């Protein structure tokens, strides 16, 4: 098992702007750095993983209302999502959303499935951009799901995650110290900057998760990434390293975006 630790931060800025420092903030449109949650939801199953199934208020689903399906320390809530039909991509529909850890313990290995109108989780419709994300209590990250099938009138989501064992928790003090955005190849929005490790050991398996919004606050794209070469470059103690995240899909021209950085501290030489 990977060493388990987590530190994370979420920042809102105006696209193509630049900011430095580690404080969470809101863009000029008033977008919250932590999306508003309609209600709490949690579950605990026999394998110590959490499950939630939020009901959406509408097909566009900006503020879904999660259904409580149990109790426990792990509480994952899909606080917001947007449905984006993509008829030019073989009839695929994109679901972009934000998941928040409403529990009191960090979680990782997060898996989110789209749930159809019959209440069945669509096995092929699994969220991307969460594979290496570690969510601390109170933190949020973006995800994207590609779906091809019959229209779903009332989309729901099922989420599972593993808790980070407190006995193995080794906090890495990560912060995004600079960031900026530009349009790159194939119309993809590139978000670049630097992550700093202020802990006393090197950080490994770190990742930066980015959520893009339009002027109305709708989620239009999500991405994640780490080193500029496509790998999590070594992040030594008390040092900085550059990151690169490409938002998908292309040609979305987001007006604002949020960043969330997380990773593990590795005490080994």
PDB file of C-alpha atoms in Angstrom:
ATOM      1  CA  UNK A   1       0.000   0.000   0.000  1.00  0.00           C
ATOM      2  CA  UNK A   2       1.211   3.490  -0.732  1.00  0.00           C
ATOM      3  CA  UNK A   3       2.254   5.509   2.297  1.00  0.00           C
ATOM      4  CA  UNK A   4      -0.785   7.455   3.257  1.00  0.00           C
ATOM      5  CA  UNK A   5      -0.904  11.180   3.889  1.00  0.00           C
ATOM      6  CA  UNK A   6      -2.659  14.138   2.664  1.00  0.00           C
ATOM      7  CA  UNK A   7      -2.620  17.811   2.438  1.00  0.00           C
ATOM      8  CA  UNK A   8      -4.765  19.668  -0.054  1.00  0.00           C
ATOM      9  CA  UNK A   9      -5.911  23.088  -1.094  1.00  0.00           C
ATOM     10  CA  UNK A  10      -8.502  24.509  -3.399  1.00  0.00           C
ATOM     11  CA  UNK A  11      -8.074  27.844  -5.140  1.00  0.00           C
ATOM     12  CA  UNK A  12     -10.376  29.807  -7.465  1.00  0.00           C
ATOM     13  CA  UNK A  13      -8.921  32.291  -9.922  1.00  0.00           C
ATOM     14  CA  UNK A  14      -9.796  34.083 -13.111  1.00  0.00           C
ATOM     15  CA  UNK A  15      -8.632  32.181 -16.192  1.00  0.00           C
ATOM     16  CA  UNK A  16      -5.421  33.431 -17.758  1.00  0.00           C
ATOM     17  CA  UNK A  17      -4.745  35.248 -14.525  1.00  0.00           C
ATOM     18  CA  UNK A  18      -1.948  34.399 -12.170  1.00  0.00           C
ATOM     19  CA  UNK A  19      -1.856  34.207  -8.418  1.00  0.00           C
ATOM     20  CA  UNK A  20       0.632  33.093  -5.855  1.00  0.00           C
ATOM     21  CA  UNK A  21       0.326  31.974  -2.297  1.00  0.00           C
ATOM     22  CA  UNK A  22      -1.557  29.182  -0.634  1.00  0.00           C
ATOM     23  CA  UNK A  23      -4.806  30.781   0.481  1.00  0.00           C
ATOM     24  CA  UNK A  24      -8.128  29.562  -0.863  1.00  0.00           C
ATOM     25  CA  UNK A  25     -10.156  32.269  -2.559  1.00  0.00           C
ATOM     26  CA  UNK A  26     -13.064  33.076  -4.832  1.00  0.00           C
ATOM     27  CA  UNK A  27     -13.090  34.459  -8.343  1.00  0.00           C
ATOM     28  CA  UNK A  28     -14.794  37.711  -9.261  1.00  0.00           C
ATOM     29  CA  UNK A  29     -17.985  35.870 -10.193  1.00  0.00           C
ATOM     30  CA  UNK A  30     -18.422  34.824  -6.583  1.00  0.00           C
ATOM     31  CA  UNK A  31     -17.711  31.126  -7.195  1.00  0.00           C
ATOM     32  CA  UNK A  32     -17.036  29.464  -3.849  1.00  0.00           C
ATOM     33  CA  UNK A  33     -13.704  27.784  -3.368  1.00  0.00           C
ATOM     34  CA  UNK A  34     -15.708  25.033  -1.651  1.00  0.00           C
ATOM     35  CA  UNK A  35     -19.016  24.377  -3.502  1.00  0.00           C
ATOM     36  CA  UNK A  36     -22.210  24.626  -1.468  1.00  0.00           C
ATOM     37  CA  UNK A  37     -23.571  21.254  -0.387  1.00  0.00           C
ATOM     38  CA  UNK A  38     -27.299  20.628  -0.583  1.00  0.00           C
ATOM     39  CA  UNK A  39     -27.238  18.124   2.287  1.00  0.00           C
ATOM     40  CA  UNK A  40     -24.972  15.577   3.901  1.00  0.00           C
ATOM     41  CA  UNK A  41     -24.817  11.954   2.825  1.00  0.00           C
ATOM     42  CA  UNK A  42     -22.830   9.005   4.035  1.00  0.00           C
ATOM     43  CA  UNK A  43     -22.654   5.257   4.142  1.00  0.00           C
ATOM     44  CA  UNK A  44     -20.429   2.528   5.467  1.00  0.00           C
ATOM     45  CA  UNK A  45     -20.424  -0.945   3.968  1.00  0.00           C
ATOM     46  CA  UNK A  46     -18.948  -4.194   5.219  1.00  0.00           C
ATOM     47  CA  UNK A  47     -15.694  -3.651   3.324  1.00  0.00           C
ATOM     48  CA  UNK A  48     -15.195  -0.268   4.999  1.00  0.00           C
ATOM     49  CA  UNK A  49     -15.910   1.668   1.817  1.00  0.00           C
ATOM     50  CA  UNK A  50     -18.391   4.510   1.499  1.00  0.00           C
ATOM     51  CA  UNK A  51     -21.326   4.664  -0.896  1.00  0.00           C
ATOM     52  CA  UNK A  52     -23.656   7.523  -1.755  1.00  0.00           C
ATOM     53  CA  UNK A  53     -26.452   7.918  -4.291  1.00  0.00           C
ATOM     54  CA  UNK A  54     -27.439  11.571  -4.680  1.00  0.00           C
ATOM     55  CA  UNK A  55     -30.685  12.466  -6.450  1.00  0.00           C
ATOM     56  CA  UNK A  56     -30.513  15.378  -8.868  1.00  0.00           C
ATOM     57  CA  UNK A  57     -33.008  18.215  -8.784  1.00  0.00           C
ATOM     58  CA  UNK A  58     -32.974  18.422 -12.579  1.00  0.00           C
ATOM     59  CA  UNK A  59     -31.198  17.050 -15.613  1.00  0.00           C
ATOM     60  CA  UNK A  60     -28.683  19.889 -15.501  1.00  0.00           C
ATOM     61  CA  UNK A  61     -28.178  19.065 -11.831  1.00  0.00           C
ATOM     62  CA  UNK A  62     -26.274  22.062 -10.517  1.00  0.00           C
ATOM     63  CA  UNK A  63     -27.289  21.265  -6.926  1.00  0.00           C
ATOM     64  CA  UNK A  64     -28.128  17.570  -6.449  1.00  0.00           C
ATOM     65  CA  UNK A  65     -29.742  16.450  -3.215  1.00  0.00           C
ATOM     66  CA  UNK A  66     -27.884  13.410  -1.859  1.00  0.00           C
ATOM     67  CA  UNK A  67     -29.794  10.564  -0.230  1.00  0.00           C
ATOM     68  CA  UNK A  68     -28.511   9.242   3.093  1.00  0.00           C
ATOM     69  CA  UNK A  69     -27.677   5.565   2.763  1.00  0.00           C
ATOM     70  CA  UNK A  70     -25.952   4.734   6.004  1.00  0.00           C
ATOM     71  CA  UNK A  71     -23.734   6.188   8.694  1.00  0.00           C
ATOM     72  CA  UNK A  72     -20.058   6.307   9.426  1.00  0.00           C
ATOM     73  CA  UNK A  73     -16.932   8.416   9.184  1.00  0.00           C
ATOM     74  CA  UNK A  74     -16.824   8.417   5.362  1.00  0.00           C
ATOM     75  CA  UNK A  75     -19.271  10.858   3.788  1.00  0.00           C
ATOM     76  CA  UNK A  76     -18.882  11.598   0.084  1.00  0.00           C
ATOM     77  CA  UNK A  77     -21.232  14.109  -1.538  1.00  0.00           C
ATOM     78  CA  UNK A  78     -21.558  15.086  -5.194  1.00  0.00           C
ATOM     79  CA  UNK A  79     -22.187  18.774  -4.585  1.00  0.00           C
ATOM     80  CA  UNK A  80     -22.575  19.883  -8.186  1.00  0.00           C
ATOM     81  CA  UNK A  81     -22.598  18.503 -11.717  1.00  0.00           C
ATOM     82  CA  UNK A  82     -23.263  19.502 -15.303  1.00  0.00           C
ATOM     83  CA  UNK A  83     -24.469  17.415 -18.250  1.00  0.00           C
ATOM     84  CA  UNK A  84     -22.794  18.230 -21.568  1.00  0.00           C
ATOM     85  CA  UNK A  85     -24.098  16.403 -24.677  1.00  0.00           C
ATOM     86  CA  UNK A  86     -21.371  15.826 -27.275  1.00  0.00           C
ATOM     87  CA  UNK A  87     -23.152  14.774 -30.490  1.00  0.00           C
ATOM     88  CA  UNK A  88     -19.975  15.335 -32.497  1.00  0.00           C
ATOM     89  CA  UNK A  89     -18.209  12.613 -30.469  1.00  0.00           C
ATOM     90  CA  UNK A  90     -20.321   9.616 -31.389  1.00  0.00           C
ATOM     91  CA  UNK A  91     -23.290  10.570 -29.231  1.00  0.00           C
ATOM     92  CA  UNK A  92     -21.286  10.584 -26.010  1.00  0.00           C
ATOM     93  CA  UNK A  93     -22.599  12.599 -23.059  1.00  0.00           C
ATOM     94  CA  UNK A  94     -20.172  14.076 -20.546  1.00  0.00           C
ATOM     95  CA  UNK A  95     -21.026  14.417 -16.859  1.00  0.00           C
ATOM     96  CA  UNK A  96     -18.698  16.834 -15.069  1.00  0.00           C
ATOM     97  CA  UNK A  97     -19.024  17.057 -11.297  1.00  0.00           C
ATOM     98  CA  UNK A  98     -17.514  17.891  -7.934  1.00  0.00           C
ATOM     99  CA  UNK A  99     -17.245  15.393  -5.091  1.00  0.00           C
ATOM    100  CA  UNK A 100     -16.690  16.600  -1.541  1.00  0.00           C
ATOM    101  CA  UNK A 101     -15.496  14.692   1.504  1.00  0.00           C
ATOM    102  CA  UNK A 102     -18.058  15.579   4.187  1.00  0.00           C
ATOM    103  CA  UNK A 103     -16.611  13.038   6.595  1.00  0.00           C
ATOM    104  CA  UNK A 104     -14.004  13.484   9.286  1.00  0.00           C
ATOM    105  CA  UNK A 105     -11.269  11.292   7.769  1.00  0.00           C
ATOM    106  CA  UNK A 106      -9.197  11.489   4.571  1.00  0.00           C
ATOM    107  CA  UNK A 107     -10.092   9.057   1.775  1.00  0.00           C
ATOM    108  CA  UNK A 108      -8.476   7.790  -1.404  1.00  0.00           C
ATOM    109  CA  UNK A 109      -9.099   5.280  -4.229  1.00  0.00           C
ATOM    110  CA  UNK A 110     -12.305   7.159  -5.030  1.00  0.00           C
ATOM    111  CA  UNK A 111     -14.584   5.541  -7.612  1.00  0.00           C
ATOM    112  CA  UNK A 112     -17.763   7.211  -8.906  1.00  0.00           C
ATOM    113  CA  UNK A 113     -20.293   5.535 -11.211  1.00  0.00           C
ATOM    114  CA  UNK A 114     -23.204   7.109 -13.037  1.00  0.00           C
ATOM    115  CA  UNK A 115     -26.566   5.614 -11.970  1.00  0.00           C
ATOM    116  CA  UNK A 116     -29.408   5.365 -14.505  1.00  0.00           C
ATOM    117  CA  UNK A 117     -33.154   5.878 -14.007  1.00  0.00           C
ATOM    118  CA  UNK A 118     -33.634   2.264 -12.912  1.00  0.00           C
ATOM    119  CA  UNK A 119     -31.206   2.791 -10.032  1.00  0.00           C
ATOM    120  CA  UNK A 120     -28.512   0.660 -11.661  1.00  0.00           C
ATOM    121  CA  UNK A 121     -24.896   1.794 -11.606  1.00  0.00           C
ATOM    122  CA  UNK A 122     -23.552   1.884 -15.168  1.00  0.00           C
ATOM    123  CA  UNK A 123     -20.308  -0.093 -14.943  1.00  0.00           C
ATOM    124  CA  UNK A 124     -18.832   1.477 -18.066  1.00  0.00           C
ATOM    125  CA  UNK A 125     -19.594   5.038 -16.895  1.00  0.00           C
ATOM    126  CA  UNK A 126     -16.820   5.537 -14.338  1.00  0.00           C
ATOM    127  CA  UNK A 127     -15.323   8.856 -13.296  1.00  0.00           C
ATOM    128  CA  UNK A 128     -11.914   9.959 -14.500  1.00  0.00           C
ATOM    129  CA  UNK A 129      -9.454  12.367 -12.830  1.00  0.00           C
ATOM    130  CA  UNK A 130      -9.771  10.857  -9.335  1.00  0.00           C
ATOM    131  CA  UNK A 131      -7.386   7.895  -9.635  1.00  0.00           C
ATOM    132  CA  UNK A 132      -4.639   9.466  -7.518  1.00  0.00           C
ATOM    133  CA  UNK A 133      -6.607  12.116  -5.663  1.00  0.00           C
ATOM    134  CA  UNK A 134      -6.667  12.015  -1.871  1.00  0.00           C
ATOM    135  CA  UNK A 135      -9.509  13.952  -0.273  1.00  0.00           C
ATOM    136  CA  UNK A 136      -9.019  15.392   3.190  1.00  0.00           C
ATOM    137  CA  UNK A 137     -12.074  16.119   5.317  1.00  0.00           C
ATOM    138  CA  UNK A 138     -13.888  19.125   3.885  1.00  0.00           C
ATOM    139  CA  UNK A 139     -12.021  19.090   0.559  1.00  0.00           C
ATOM    140  CA  UNK A 140     -13.447  18.774  -2.966  1.00  0.00           C
ATOM    141  CA  UNK A 141     -12.175  17.582  -6.349  1.00  0.00           C
ATOM    142  CA  UNK A 142     -13.535  17.446  -9.884  1.00  0.00           C
ATOM    143  CA  UNK A 143     -14.421  14.407 -11.986  1.00  0.00           C
ATOM    144  CA  UNK A 144     -15.663  13.604 -15.472  1.00  0.00           C
ATOM    145  CA  UNK A 145     -17.752  10.687 -16.724  1.00  0.00           C
ATOM    146  CA  UNK A 146     -18.293   9.691 -20.366  1.00  0.00           C
ATOM    147  CA  UNK A 147     -21.609   7.958 -21.027  1.00  0.00           C
ATOM    148  CA  UNK A 148     -23.043   6.399 -24.171  1.00  0.00           C
ATOM    149  CA  UNK A 149     -26.532   4.978 -23.908  1.00  0.00           C
ATOM    150  CA  UNK A 150     -30.182   5.870 -23.421  1.00  0.00           C
ATOM    151  CA  UNK A 151     -30.938   9.313 -22.031  1.00  0.00           C
ATOM    152  CA  UNK A 152     -31.034   9.475 -18.245  1.00  0.00           C
ATOM    153  CA  UNK A 153     -33.745  11.831 -17.009  1.00  0.00           C
ATOM    154  CA  UNK A 154     -32.681  11.845 -13.353  1.00  0.00           C
ATOM    155  CA  UNK A 155     -28.960  11.110 -13.118  1.00  0.00           C
ATOM    156  CA  UNK A 156     -27.571   9.860  -9.832  1.00  0.00           C
ATOM    157  CA  UNK A 157     -24.077   8.867  -8.713  1.00  0.00           C
ATOM    158  CA  UNK A 158     -22.615   6.059  -6.656  1.00  0.00           C
ATOM    159  CA  UNK A 159     -19.275   6.692  -4.956  1.00  0.00           C
ATOM    160  CA  UNK A 160     -16.907   4.399  -3.094  1.00  0.00           C
ATOM    161  CA  UNK A 161     -13.636   5.186  -1.348  1.00  0.00           C
ATOM    162  CA  UNK A 162     -11.136   3.752   1.097  1.00  0.00           C
ATOM    163  CA  UNK A 163     -10.216   5.552   4.317  1.00  0.00           C
ATOM    164  CA  UNK A 164      -6.632   6.592   4.878  1.00  0.00           C
ATOM    165  CA  UNK A 165      -5.394   4.624   7.894  1.00  0.00           C
ATOM    166  CA  UNK A 166      -4.481   7.077  10.624  1.00  0.00           C
ATOM    167  CA  UNK A 167      -1.638   4.845  11.792  1.00  0.00           C
ATOM    168  CA  UNK A 168       0.045   5.333   8.415  1.00  0.00           C
ATOM    169  CA  UNK A 169      -0.825   9.010   7.965  1.00  0.00           C
ATOM    170  CA  UNK A 170       2.247  11.069   7.241  1.00  0.00           C
ATOM    171  CA  UNK A 171       1.178  14.573   6.308  1.00  0.00           C
ATOM    172  CA  UNK A 172       2.915  16.268   3.411  1.00  0.00           C
ATOM    173  CA  UNK A 173       2.533  19.999   3.491  1.00  0.00           C
ATOM    174  CA  UNK A 174       1.814  20.712  -0.175  1.00  0.00           C
ATOM    175  CA  UNK A 175       0.761  24.072  -1.576  1.00  0.00           C
ATOM    176  CA  UNK A 176       0.286  25.554  -5.036  1.00  0.00           C
ATOM    177  CA  UNK A 177       2.542  28.614  -5.043  1.00  0.00           C
ATOM    178  CA  UNK A 178       1.899  29.817  -8.608  1.00  0.00           C
ATOM    179  CA  UNK A 179      -0.435  29.002 -11.466  1.00  0.00           C
ATOM    180  CA  UNK A 180      -1.568  30.308 -14.847  1.00  0.00           C
ATOM    181  CA  UNK A 181      -3.611  29.087 -17.814  1.00  0.00           C
ATOM    182  CA  UNK A 182      -3.215  29.170 -21.590  1.00  0.00           C
ATOM    183  CA  UNK A 183      -4.608  27.441 -24.667  1.00  0.00           C
ATOM    184  CA  UNK A 184      -2.384  24.643 -25.903  1.00  0.00           C
ATOM    185  CA  UNK A 185      -2.368  22.057 -28.659  1.00  0.00           C
ATOM    186  CA  UNK A 186      -5.700  20.762 -29.987  1.00  0.00           C
ATOM    187  CA  UNK A 187      -7.543  23.519 -28.144  1.00  0.00           C
ATOM    188  CA  UNK A 188      -6.864  22.077 -24.700  1.00  0.00           C
ATOM    189  CA  UNK A 189      -6.607  24.494 -21.769  1.00  0.00           C
ATOM    190  CA  UNK A 190      -3.234  24.073 -20.073  1.00  0.00           C
ATOM    191  CA  UNK A 191      -2.924  25.021 -16.414  1.00  0.00           C
ATOM    192  CA  UNK A 192       0.694  25.246 -15.277  1.00  0.00           C
ATOM    193  CA  UNK A 193       2.461  26.339 -12.136  1.00  0.00           C
ATOM    194  CA  UNK A 194       4.497  25.163  -9.164  1.00  0.00           C
ATOM    195  CA  UNK A 195       3.733  22.956  -6.178  1.00  0.00           C
ATOM    196  CA  UNK A 196       5.776  23.346  -2.991  1.00  0.00           C
ATOM    197  CA  UNK A 197       6.502  20.648  -0.422  1.00  0.00           C
ATOM    198  CA  UNK A 198       7.020  22.207   3.023  1.00  0.00           C
ATOM    199  CA  UNK A 199       7.298  18.890   4.860  1.00  0.00           C
ATOM    200  CA  UNK A 200      10.531  17.324   6.121  1.00  0.00           C
ATOM    201  CA  UNK A 201      10.365  14.324   3.755  1.00  0.00           C
ATOM    202  CA  UNK A 202      10.003  14.078   0.006  1.00  0.00           C
ATOM    203  CA  UNK A 203       6.492  13.828  -1.427  1.00  0.00           C
ATOM    204  CA  UNK A 204       5.463  11.107  -3.854  1.00  0.00           C
ATOM    205  CA  UNK A 205       2.331  10.242  -5.826  1.00  0.00           C
ATOM    206  CA  UNK A 206       1.241  13.876  -5.791  1.00  0.00           C
ATOM    207  CA  UNK A 207      -1.417  15.184  -8.165  1.00  0.00           C
ATOM    208  CA  UNK A 208      -3.135  18.460  -9.065  1.00  0.00           C
ATOM    209  CA  UNK A 209      -6.876  18.333  -9.876  1.00  0.00           C
ATOM    210  CA  UNK A 210      -8.405  21.255 -11.829  1.00  0.00           C
ATOM    211  CA  UNK A 211     -12.072  22.166 -12.439  1.00  0.00           C
ATOM    212  CA  UNK A 212     -13.013  24.640 -15.189  1.00  0.00           C
ATOM    213  CA  UNK A 213     -16.170  26.814 -15.108  1.00  0.00           C
ATOM    214  CA  UNK A 214     -17.946  29.091 -17.549  1.00  0.00           C
ATOM    215  CA  UNK A 215     -19.103  32.605 -16.653  1.00  0.00           C
ATOM    216  CA  UNK A 216     -22.308  31.222 -15.093  1.00  0.00           C
ATOM    217  CA  UNK A 217     -20.458  28.837 -12.785  1.00  0.00           C
ATOM    218  CA  UNK A 218     -21.300  25.675 -14.747  1.00  0.00           C
ATOM    219  CA  UNK A 219     -18.590  23.022 -14.839  1.00  0.00           C
ATOM    220  CA  UNK A 220     -17.341  22.757 -18.422  1.00  0.00           C
ATOM    221  CA  UNK A 221     -14.196  20.679 -18.043  1.00  0.00           C
ATOM    222  CA  UNK A 222     -11.960  18.775 -15.631  1.00  0.00           C
ATOM    223  CA  UNK A 223      -8.389  17.509 -15.678  1.00  0.00           C
ATOM    224  CA  UNK A 224      -5.542  16.311 -13.506  1.00  0.00           C
ATOM    225  CA  UNK A 225      -1.795  16.079 -13.840  1.00  0.00           C
ATOM    226  CA  UNK A 226       1.541  16.307 -12.106  1.00  0.00           C
ATOM    227  CA  UNK A 227       5.011  16.814 -13.566  1.00  0.00           C
ATOM    228  CA  UNK A 228       5.456  18.578 -16.889  1.00  0.00           C
ATOM    229  CA  UNK A 229       6.824  15.328 -18.365  1.00  0.00           C
ATOM    230  CA  UNK A 230       3.637  13.450 -17.500  1.00  0.00           C
ATOM    231  CA  UNK A 231       4.996  11.885 -14.314  1.00  0.00           C
ATOM    232  CA  UNK A 232       5.023  12.890 -10.664  1.00  0.00           C
ATOM    233  CA  UNK A 233       8.503  14.397 -10.607  1.00  0.00           C
ATOM    234  CA  UNK A 234      10.326  13.909  -7.291  1.00  0.00           C
ATOM    235  CA  UNK A 235       9.279  16.606  -4.849  1.00  0.00           C
ATOM    236  CA  UNK A 236      12.042  16.924  -2.293  1.00  0.00           C
ATOM    237  CA  UNK A 237      11.450  18.335   1.177  1.00  0.00           C
ATOM    238  CA  UNK A 238      11.208  22.122   1.246  1.00  0.00           C
ATOM    239  CA  UNK A 239      11.365  22.451  -2.532  1.00  0.00           C
ATOM    240  CA  UNK A 240       9.188  23.316  -5.539  1.00  0.00           C
ATOM    241  CA  UNK A 241       8.383  21.430  -8.735  1.00  0.00           C
ATOM    242  CA  UNK A 242       6.439  22.442 -11.847  1.00  0.00           C
ATOM    243  CA  UNK A 243       3.108  20.873 -12.793  1.00  0.00           C
ATOM    244  CA  UNK A 244       0.984  20.688 -15.942  1.00  0.00           C
ATOM    245  CA  UNK A 245      -2.744  19.907 -16.140  1.00  0.00           C
ATOM    246  CA  UNK A 246      -4.714  19.710 -19.404  1.00  0.00           C
ATOM    247  CA  UNK A 247      -8.455  20.308 -19.108  1.00  0.00           C
ATOM    248  CA  UNK A 248     -10.839  18.132 -21.127  1.00  0.00           C
ATOM    249  CA  UNK A 249     -12.697  18.379 -23.428  1.00  0.00           C
ATOM    250  CA  UNK A 250     -10.921  20.744 -25.853  1.00  0.00           C
ATOM    251  CA  UNK A 251     -12.177  24.160 -26.953  1.00  0.00           C
ATOM    252  CA  UNK A 252     -14.113  24.842 -23.750  1.00  0.00           C
ATOM    253  CA  UNK A 253     -12.611  28.277 -22.955  1.00  0.00           C
ATOM    254  CA  UNK A 254     -13.367  28.225 -19.201  1.00  0.00           C
ATOM    255  CA  UNK A 255     -13.682  31.602 -17.535  1.00  0.00           C
ATOM    256  CA  UNK A 256     -12.439  30.411 -14.136  1.00  0.00           C
ATOM    257  CA  UNK A 257     -10.973  27.321 -12.538  1.00  0.00           C
ATOM    258  CA  UNK A 258     -10.262  25.675  -9.176  1.00  0.00           C
ATOM    259  CA  UNK A 259      -7.090  23.799  -8.249  1.00  0.00           C
ATOM    260  CA  UNK A 260      -6.696  21.046  -5.676  1.00  0.00           C
ATOM    261  CA  UNK A 261      -3.283  19.533  -4.823  1.00  0.00           C
ATOM    262  CA  UNK A 262      -2.728  16.362  -2.807  1.00  0.00           C
ATOM    263  CA  UNK A 263       0.003  13.825  -2.293  1.00  0.00           C
ATOM    264  CA  UNK A 264       1.864  11.436  -0.006  1.00  0.00           C
ATOM    265  CA  UNK A 265       4.903  12.007   2.157  1.00  0.00           C
ATOM    266  CA  UNK A 266       7.562   9.347   1.724  1.00  0.00           C
ATOM    267  CA  UNK A 267       9.950   9.007   4.707  1.00  0.00           C
ATOM    268  CA  UNK A 268      12.254   6.638   2.824  1.00  0.00           C
ATOM    269  CA  UNK A 269      15.501   8.053   1.410  1.00  0.00           C
TER     270      UNK A 269
END
